[in-house]
Amino acid sequence: MTESRSLPVPPGRDGERVDVALAALLGFSRTQAAEIADAGGVQLDGRPASRSDRVRADAWLEVTWQPRRAAQVEPIPVADLRVVHDDDDLVVVEKPVGVAAHPSVGWEGPTVVGALAAAGFRIATSGPAERAGIVHRLDAGTSGLMVVAKSEGAYRELKRQFHDREVEKVYHAVVQGHPDPFSGTIDAPIGRHPGSAWKFAVVAGGKPSVTHYDTLEAFPAATLLEIHLETGRTHQIRVHMAAQRHPCVGDAMYGADPRLSERLGLERQWLHAMRLAFRHPATGEWSAHESVYPADLQYALDVLRAS
């Protein structure tokens, strides 16, 4: 069933791109707003508008779109998803590569939500069923620790801690080359890549993004880093390191050298969520969890150490 809305452009949106204004005014994601414009579903003062056109204050905006089908949770077992901690309020898991945090349109692979459902975990939280209990995410191509809320109280409190930057998130990454300085902070705003619907980039006007890094070990062609995230933007580590010309090894999307990836046997970015710590939502006690490298990342590291 087709839906439509007609409304004037508020003065505060004057000069914005169509997809940006549409996302803000109607609550779409930026990607969905761009798709609607690409399909011819946006008119400004009776004329078709593309995603990159600029809106004018008081212009009449007409939008027509097909509602997206809600993603469904399928209980798909994930054999190598390891439960690190489990209690009445939350479960901490070690997410393997190739598993998304939750179902989404276009993703047909396994998910953390589906794996927990298949294992008999009961999640009782508000929000869309397909995102039940999810308070933060890891990319499908990134492995490591995730916490999932099981109760409504835990969901609210963990969401607050992530929002207020009270959670300790530590990653290990192998990046190409040798960052200079060896330890430092990258403070650069991140937003949608201007030339891609799927990538992100350091852009003026992006969301504030802060990444702290320290060198753990250096190799002839790469460096093992420990990374502390102050913020949690999509692809943050991958974008920030690529912007420094040190992309994560194996990260083809952000410019990694395919020859090095092949030599190390990598089919994804060398990036792993190593440590996750927060205050337990029920007890208030500090709850810290540690991970180990999965086999593919350990193999690549062994190759680098032997070179």
Tab-separated table of C-alpha atoms in Angstrom:
chain	number	residue	atom	x	y	z
A	1	MET	CA	0.000	0.000	0.000
A	2	THR	CA	1.398	3.383	-1.012
A	3	GLU	CA	1.711	6.135	1.590
A	4	SER	CA	2.112	9.862	0.985
A	5	ARG	CA	2.690	13.108	2.872
A	6	SER	CA	2.565	16.744	1.837
A	7	LEU	CA	4.067	19.534	3.928
A	8	PRO	CA	5.926	22.843	3.661
A	9	VAL	CA	9.685	22.934	4.208
A	10	PRO	CA	10.371	24.632	7.575
A	11	PRO	CA	12.758	27.605	7.526
A	12	GLY	CA	15.261	25.635	9.616
A	13	ARG	CA	15.694	23.121	6.742
A	14	ASP	CA	16.468	25.728	4.090
A	15	GLY	CA	19.400	24.646	1.899
A	16	GLU	CA	19.513	21.030	3.075
A	17	ARG	CA	19.783	18.101	0.676
A	18	VAL	CA	16.478	16.406	-0.098
A	19	ASP	CA	17.478	13.116	1.556
A	20	VAL	CA	18.690	14.892	4.707
A	21	ALA	CA	15.536	16.993	5.023
A	22	LEU	CA	13.278	14.029	4.289
A	23	ALA	CA	14.953	11.887	6.936
A	24	ALA	CA	14.583	14.629	9.544
A	25	LEU	CA	11.004	15.601	8.693
A	26	LEU	CA	9.456	12.169	8.239
A	27	GLY	CA	11.663	9.955	10.378
A	28	PHE	CA	13.177	7.878	7.563
A	29	SER	CA	16.750	6.663	7.647
A	30	ARG	CA	19.026	8.611	5.305
A	31	THR	CA	19.341	5.514	3.102
A	32	GLN	CA	15.563	5.052	2.837
A	33	ALA	CA	15.060	8.749	2.100
A	34	ALA	CA	17.586	8.532	-0.739
A	35	GLU	CA	15.870	5.431	-2.112
A	36	ILE	CA	12.500	7.218	-2.142
A	37	ALA	CA	13.997	10.154	-4.031
A	38	ASP	CA	15.752	7.838	-6.509
A	39	ALA	CA	12.417	6.127	-7.191
A	40	GLY	CA	10.826	9.453	-8.135
A	41	GLY	CA	8.828	9.747	-4.961
A	42	VAL	CA	9.766	13.335	-4.051
A	43	GLN	CA	8.435	16.546	-5.550
A	44	LEU	CA	9.264	20.124	-4.620
A	45	ASP	CA	6.632	22.659	-5.710
A	46	GLY	CA	5.288	20.090	-8.170
A	47	ARG	CA	8.631	19.228	-9.777
A	48	PRO	CA	10.539	15.923	-9.317
A	49	ALA	CA	13.521	16.225	-6.959
A	50	SER	CA	16.623	14.048	-6.695
A	51	ARG	CA	18.316	13.070	-3.448
A	52	SER	CA	21.015	15.736	-3.842
A	53	ASP	CA	18.735	18.656	-4.729
A	54	ARG	CA	18.454	21.390	-2.123
A	55	VAL	CA	15.176	22.269	-0.433
A	56	ARG	CA	14.044	25.862	0.019
A	57	ALA	CA	12.202	27.253	3.013
A	58	ASP	CA	8.416	27.258	2.479
A	59	ALA	CA	8.666	25.097	-0.665
A	60	TRP	CA	5.876	22.486	-0.853
A	61	LEU	CA	7.236	18.998	-0.342
A	62	GLU	CA	5.250	16.004	-1.600
A	63	VAL	CA	6.482	12.513	-0.768
A	64	THR	CA	5.108	9.146	-1.934
A	65	TRP	CA	6.606	5.819	-0.876
A	66	GLN	CA	6.021	2.119	-0.372
A	67	PRO	CA	6.319	1.179	3.326
A	68	ARG	CA	9.174	-1.199	3.989
A	69	ARG	CA	8.298	-4.700	5.049
A	70	ALA	CA	9.328	-5.183	8.662
A	71	ALA	CA	12.315	-7.447	9.095
A	72	GLN	CA	11.414	-10.769	10.698
A	73	VAL	CA	13.344	-12.580	13.411
A	74	GLU	CA	14.209	-16.099	12.350
A	75	PRO	CA	15.552	-18.393	15.097
A	76	ILE	CA	18.736	-19.447	13.285
A	77	PRO	CA	21.319	-21.220	15.465
A	78	VAL	CA	24.884	-19.900	15.316
A	79	ALA	CA	27.199	-22.658	16.511
A	80	ASP	CA	30.195	-20.440	17.241
A	81	LEU	CA	28.315	-17.647	19.041
A	82	ARG	CA	29.676	-18.075	22.572
A	83	VAL	CA	27.811	-16.954	25.684
A	84	VAL	CA	30.312	-15.198	27.960
A	85	HIS	CA	27.880	-14.199	30.718
A	86	ASP	CA	24.190	-14.781	31.353
A	87	ASP	CA	21.835	-13.662	34.128
A	88	ASP	CA	18.209	-12.541	34.531
A	89	ASP	CA	18.871	-9.077	33.103
A	90	LEU	CA	21.399	-9.466	30.299
A	91	VAL	CA	23.540	-11.781	28.242
A	92	VAL	CA	27.053	-11.047	26.963
A	93	VAL	CA	28.049	-12.896	23.807
A	94	GLU	CA	31.110	-13.226	21.626
A	95	LYS	CA	29.783	-12.518	18.135
A	96	PRO	CA	31.542	-14.326	15.284
A	97	VAL	CA	32.187	-12.753	11.896
A	98	GLY	CA	29.348	-13.000	9.389
A	99	VAL	CA	26.615	-12.440	11.967
A	100	ALA	CA	24.617	-9.195	12.110
A	101	ALA	CA	23.367	-7.747	15.382
A	102	HIS	CA	19.718	-7.883	14.311
A	103	PRO	CA	17.599	-8.459	11.184
A	104	SER	CA	17.389	-5.647	8.657
A	105	VAL	CA	16.032	-5.193	5.169
A	106	GLY	CA	18.475	-6.734	2.700
A	107	TRP	CA	20.294	-8.914	5.269
A	108	GLU	CA	19.569	-12.626	4.873
A	109	GLY	CA	22.272	-14.076	7.104
A	110	PRO	CA	22.255	-15.071	10.785
A	111	THR	CA	21.783	-12.516	13.564
A	112	VAL	CA	22.548	-12.272	17.266
A	113	VAL	CA	18.830	-11.821	17.995
A	114	GLY	CA	17.952	-14.916	15.953
A	115	ALA	CA	20.748	-16.982	17.480
A	116	LEU	CA	19.616	-16.130	21.011
A	117	ALA	CA	16.014	-16.977	20.110
A	118	ALA	CA	17.133	-20.331	18.702
A	119	ALA	CA	19.066	-21.029	21.909
A	120	GLY	CA	15.971	-20.422	24.029
A	121	PHE	CA	16.816	-17.007	25.450
A	122	ARG	CA	13.779	-14.893	26.352
A	123	ILE	CA	14.112	-11.197	25.605
A	124	ALA	CA	11.436	-8.970	27.173
A	125	THR	CA	12.145	-5.397	26.145
A	126	SER	CA	10.384	-2.584	24.334
A	127	GLY	CA	11.119	-1.532	20.785
A	128	PRO	CA	10.748	-3.403	17.500
A	129	ALA	CA	10.721	-7.177	17.907
A	130	GLU	CA	13.525	-7.609	15.380
A	131	ARG	CA	15.840	-5.480	17.577
A	132	ALA	CA	14.771	-6.920	20.921
A	133	GLY	CA	17.379	-6.229	23.577
A	134	ILE	CA	19.936	-4.666	21.226
A	135	VAL	CA	21.579	-1.674	22.910
A	136	HIS	CA	24.638	-1.452	20.629
A	137	ARG	CA	25.864	-3.115	17.455
A	138	LEU	CA	28.904	-4.584	15.751
A	139	ASP	CA	29.258	-4.747	11.972
A	140	ALA	CA	28.617	-8.187	10.495
A	141	GLY	CA	32.293	-8.224	9.478
A	142	THR	CA	33.523	-7.352	12.980
A	143	SER	CA	33.772	-9.986	15.702
A	144	GLY	CA	33.814	-9.653	19.458
A	145	LEU	CA	31.810	-8.816	22.561
A	146	MET	CA	28.215	-7.594	22.625
A	147	VAL	CA	25.783	-7.180	25.504
A	148	VAL	CA	22.064	-7.808	24.944
A	149	ALA	CA	19.427	-6.745	27.472
A	150	LYS	CA	16.901	-9.376	28.577
A	151	SER	CA	14.660	-7.222	30.780
A	152	GLU	CA	13.015	-3.860	30.235
A	153	GLY	CA	14.898	-2.267	33.132
A	154	ALA	CA	18.238	-3.501	31.802
A	155	TYR	CA	17.367	-2.265	28.313
A	156	ARG	CA	16.646	1.277	29.524
A	157	GLU	CA	19.713	1.452	31.776
A	158	LEU	CA	22.166	-0.001	29.259
A	159	LYS	CA	20.837	2.303	26.533
A	160	ARG	CA	21.431	5.218	28.894
A	161	GLN	CA	24.987	4.115	29.696
A	162	PHE	CA	25.878	3.800	26.028
A	163	HIS	CA	24.252	7.157	25.263
A	164	ASP	CA	26.058	8.876	28.139
A	165	ARG	CA	29.418	7.274	27.187
A	166	GLU	CA	29.772	5.412	30.473
A	167	VAL	CA	30.602	2.084	28.825
A	168	GLU	CA	34.195	0.984	28.263
A	169	LYS	CA	34.618	-0.294	24.702
A	170	VAL	CA	38.067	-1.575	23.742
A	171	TYR	CA	38.926	-2.963	20.308
A	172	HIS	CA	42.057	-4.427	18.767
A	173	ALA	CA	42.747	-3.619	15.130
A	174	VAL	CA	45.562	-4.360	12.721
A	175	VAL	CA	46.015	-1.409	10.387
A	176	GLN	CA	48.231	-0.919	7.378
A	177	GLY	CA	51.465	0.953	7.885
A	178	HIS	CA	52.551	2.705	11.091
A	179	PRO	CA	50.416	5.479	12.602
A	180	ASP	CA	52.351	8.602	13.526
A	181	PRO	CA	52.277	9.301	16.429
A	182	PHE	CA	52.268	5.747	17.816
A	183	SER	CA	49.522	6.765	20.276
A	184	GLY	CA	46.964	9.468	19.777
A	185	THR	CA	43.388	10.659	19.425
A	186	ILE	CA	41.394	11.098	16.249
A	187	ASP	CA	38.673	13.717	16.709
A	188	ALA	CA	36.867	14.040	13.379
A	189	PRO	CA	33.119	14.163	12.557
A	190	ILE	CA	31.622	11.200	10.725
A	191	GLY	CA	28.633	11.200	8.390
A	192	ARG	CA	27.320	9.497	5.288
A	193	HIS	CA	29.820	9.231	2.455
A	194	PRO	CA	28.781	11.788	-0.205
A	195	GLY	CA	29.297	9.257	-2.997
A	196	SER	CA	27.977	6.038	-1.451
A	197	ALA	CA	24.778	4.906	0.249
A	198	TRP	CA	26.646	2.256	2.241
A	199	LYS	CA	29.874	3.931	3.342
A	200	PHE	CA	30.672	6.595	5.907
A	201	ALA	CA	33.385	9.240	5.883
A	202	VAL	CA	34.927	12.117	7.783
A	203	VAL	CA	32.746	15.003	6.622
A	204	ALA	CA	32.063	18.568	7.713
A	205	GLY	CA	28.786	18.612	9.582
A	206	GLY	CA	29.042	14.937	10.566
A	207	LYS	CA	28.409	13.661	14.084
A	208	PRO	CA	31.191	14.246	16.642
A	209	SER	CA	33.403	11.146	16.723
A	210	VAL	CA	36.410	10.482	18.958
A	211	THR	CA	38.777	7.509	18.745
A	212	HIS	CA	41.789	6.917	21.032
A	213	TYR	CA	44.504	4.481	19.932
A	214	ASP	CA	47.750	2.995	21.258
A	215	THR	CA	50.316	0.850	19.446
A	216	LEU	CA	50.665	-2.656	20.865
A	217	GLU	CA	52.957	-4.201	18.274
A	218	ALA	CA	54.541	-3.073	15.000
A	219	PHE	CA	55.343	-5.227	11.953
A	220	PRO	CA	57.073	-4.327	8.689
A	221	ALA	CA	53.780	-3.617	6.870
A	222	ALA	CA	51.215	-3.192	9.636
A	223	THR	CA	50.535	-2.263	13.266
A	224	LEU	CA	48.436	-3.878	15.991
A	225	LEU	CA	46.503	-1.176	17.845
A	226	GLU	CA	44.406	-1.050	20.986
A	227	ILE	CA	41.516	1.322	20.430
A	228	HIS	CA	39.203	2.965	22.949
A	229	LEU	CA	35.991	4.427	21.566
A	230	GLU	CA	34.676	7.579	23.181
A	231	THR	CA	31.755	7.702	20.747
A	232	GLY	CA	30.093	4.875	18.834
A	233	ARG	CA	29.402	5.891	15.244
A	234	THR	CA	28.751	3.378	12.483
A	235	HIS	CA	32.087	2.145	11.034
A	236	GLN	CA	33.885	4.628	13.340
A	237	ILE	CA	37.219	2.815	13.703
A	238	ARG	CA	37.280	1.810	10.041
A	239	VAL	CA	36.512	5.356	8.867
A	240	HIS	CA	38.909	7.116	11.242
A	241	MET	CA	41.838	4.818	10.466
A	242	ALA	CA	41.191	4.999	6.712
A	243	ALA	CA	41.097	8.805	6.969
A	244	GLN	CA	44.613	8.621	8.475
A	245	ARG	CA	45.683	6.463	5.487
A	246	HIS	CA	45.957	3.442	7.752
A	247	PRO	CA	42.866	1.359	6.915
A	248	CYS	CA	42.191	-1.834	8.826
A	249	VAL	CA	43.971	-4.707	7.096
A	250	GLY	CA	41.434	-6.688	5.065
A	251	ASP	CA	38.930	-3.816	4.883
A	252	ALA	CA	38.282	-3.640	1.133
A	253	MET	CA	35.432	-1.140	1.561
A	254	TYR	CA	37.788	1.453	3.043
A	255	GLY	CA	40.834	0.960	0.868
A	256	ALA	CA	42.842	-1.945	2.282
A	257	ASP	CA	45.545	-3.445	0.055
A	258	PRO	CA	44.062	-6.661	-1.419
A	259	ARG	CA	47.531	-8.204	-1.821
A	260	LEU	CA	48.230	-7.931	1.909
A	261	SER	CA	44.752	-9.267	2.713
A	262	GLU	CA	45.373	-12.278	0.495
A	263	ARG	CA	48.778	-12.955	2.063
A	264	LEU	CA	47.205	-12.943	5.512
A	265	GLY	CA	44.212	-15.063	4.466
A	266	LEU	CA	41.761	-12.323	5.435
A	267	GLU	CA	38.297	-11.980	3.929
A	268	ARG	CA	37.195	-9.218	6.319
A	269	GLN	CA	38.651	-6.353	8.328
A	270	TRP	CA	41.076	-7.217	11.144
A	271	LEU	CA	38.951	-5.696	13.896
A	272	HIS	CA	37.779	-7.324	17.122
A	273	ALA	CA	35.826	-6.056	20.153
A	274	MET	CA	38.187	-7.235	22.906
A	275	ARG	CA	36.801	-5.729	26.101
A	276	LEU	CA	33.368	-4.531	27.189
A	277	ALA	CA	32.668	-3.115	30.642
A	278	PHE	CA	29.638	-1.388	32.160
A	279	ARG	CA	27.734	-1.040	35.409
A	280	HIS	CA	25.332	-3.927	35.834
A	281	PRO	CA	21.843	-2.425	35.469
A	282	ALA	CA	20.451	-4.381	38.439
A	283	THR	CA	23.330	-4.239	40.960
A	284	GLY	CA	25.292	-1.165	39.899
A	285	GLU	CA	28.512	-3.194	40.128
A	286	TRP	CA	31.202	-2.792	37.459
A	287	SER	CA	30.931	-5.733	35.056
A	288	ALA	CA	33.939	-6.321	32.766
A	289	HIS	CA	34.315	-8.981	30.068
A	290	GLU	CA	37.303	-10.006	27.947
A	291	SER	CA	37.555	-11.816	24.605
A	292	VAL	CA	40.205	-13.665	22.594
A	293	TYR	CA	41.080	-13.438	18.918
A	294	PRO	CA	39.110	-15.745	16.605
A	295	ALA	CA	41.048	-18.183	14.405
A	296	ASP	CA	41.183	-16.054	11.234
A	297	LEU	CA	42.527	-12.982	13.029
A	298	GLN	CA	45.021	-15.029	15.042
A	299	TYR	CA	46.315	-16.670	11.847
A	300	ALA	CA	46.822	-13.283	10.180
A	301	LEU	CA	48.666	-12.024	13.254
A	302	ASP	CA	50.896	-15.108	13.281
A	303	VAL	CA	51.794	-14.500	9.625
A	304	LEU	CA	52.693	-10.883	10.365
A	305	ARG	CA	54.851	-11.888	13.321
A	306	ALA	CA	56.703	-14.426	11.202
A	307	SER	CA	57.430	-11.969	8.376
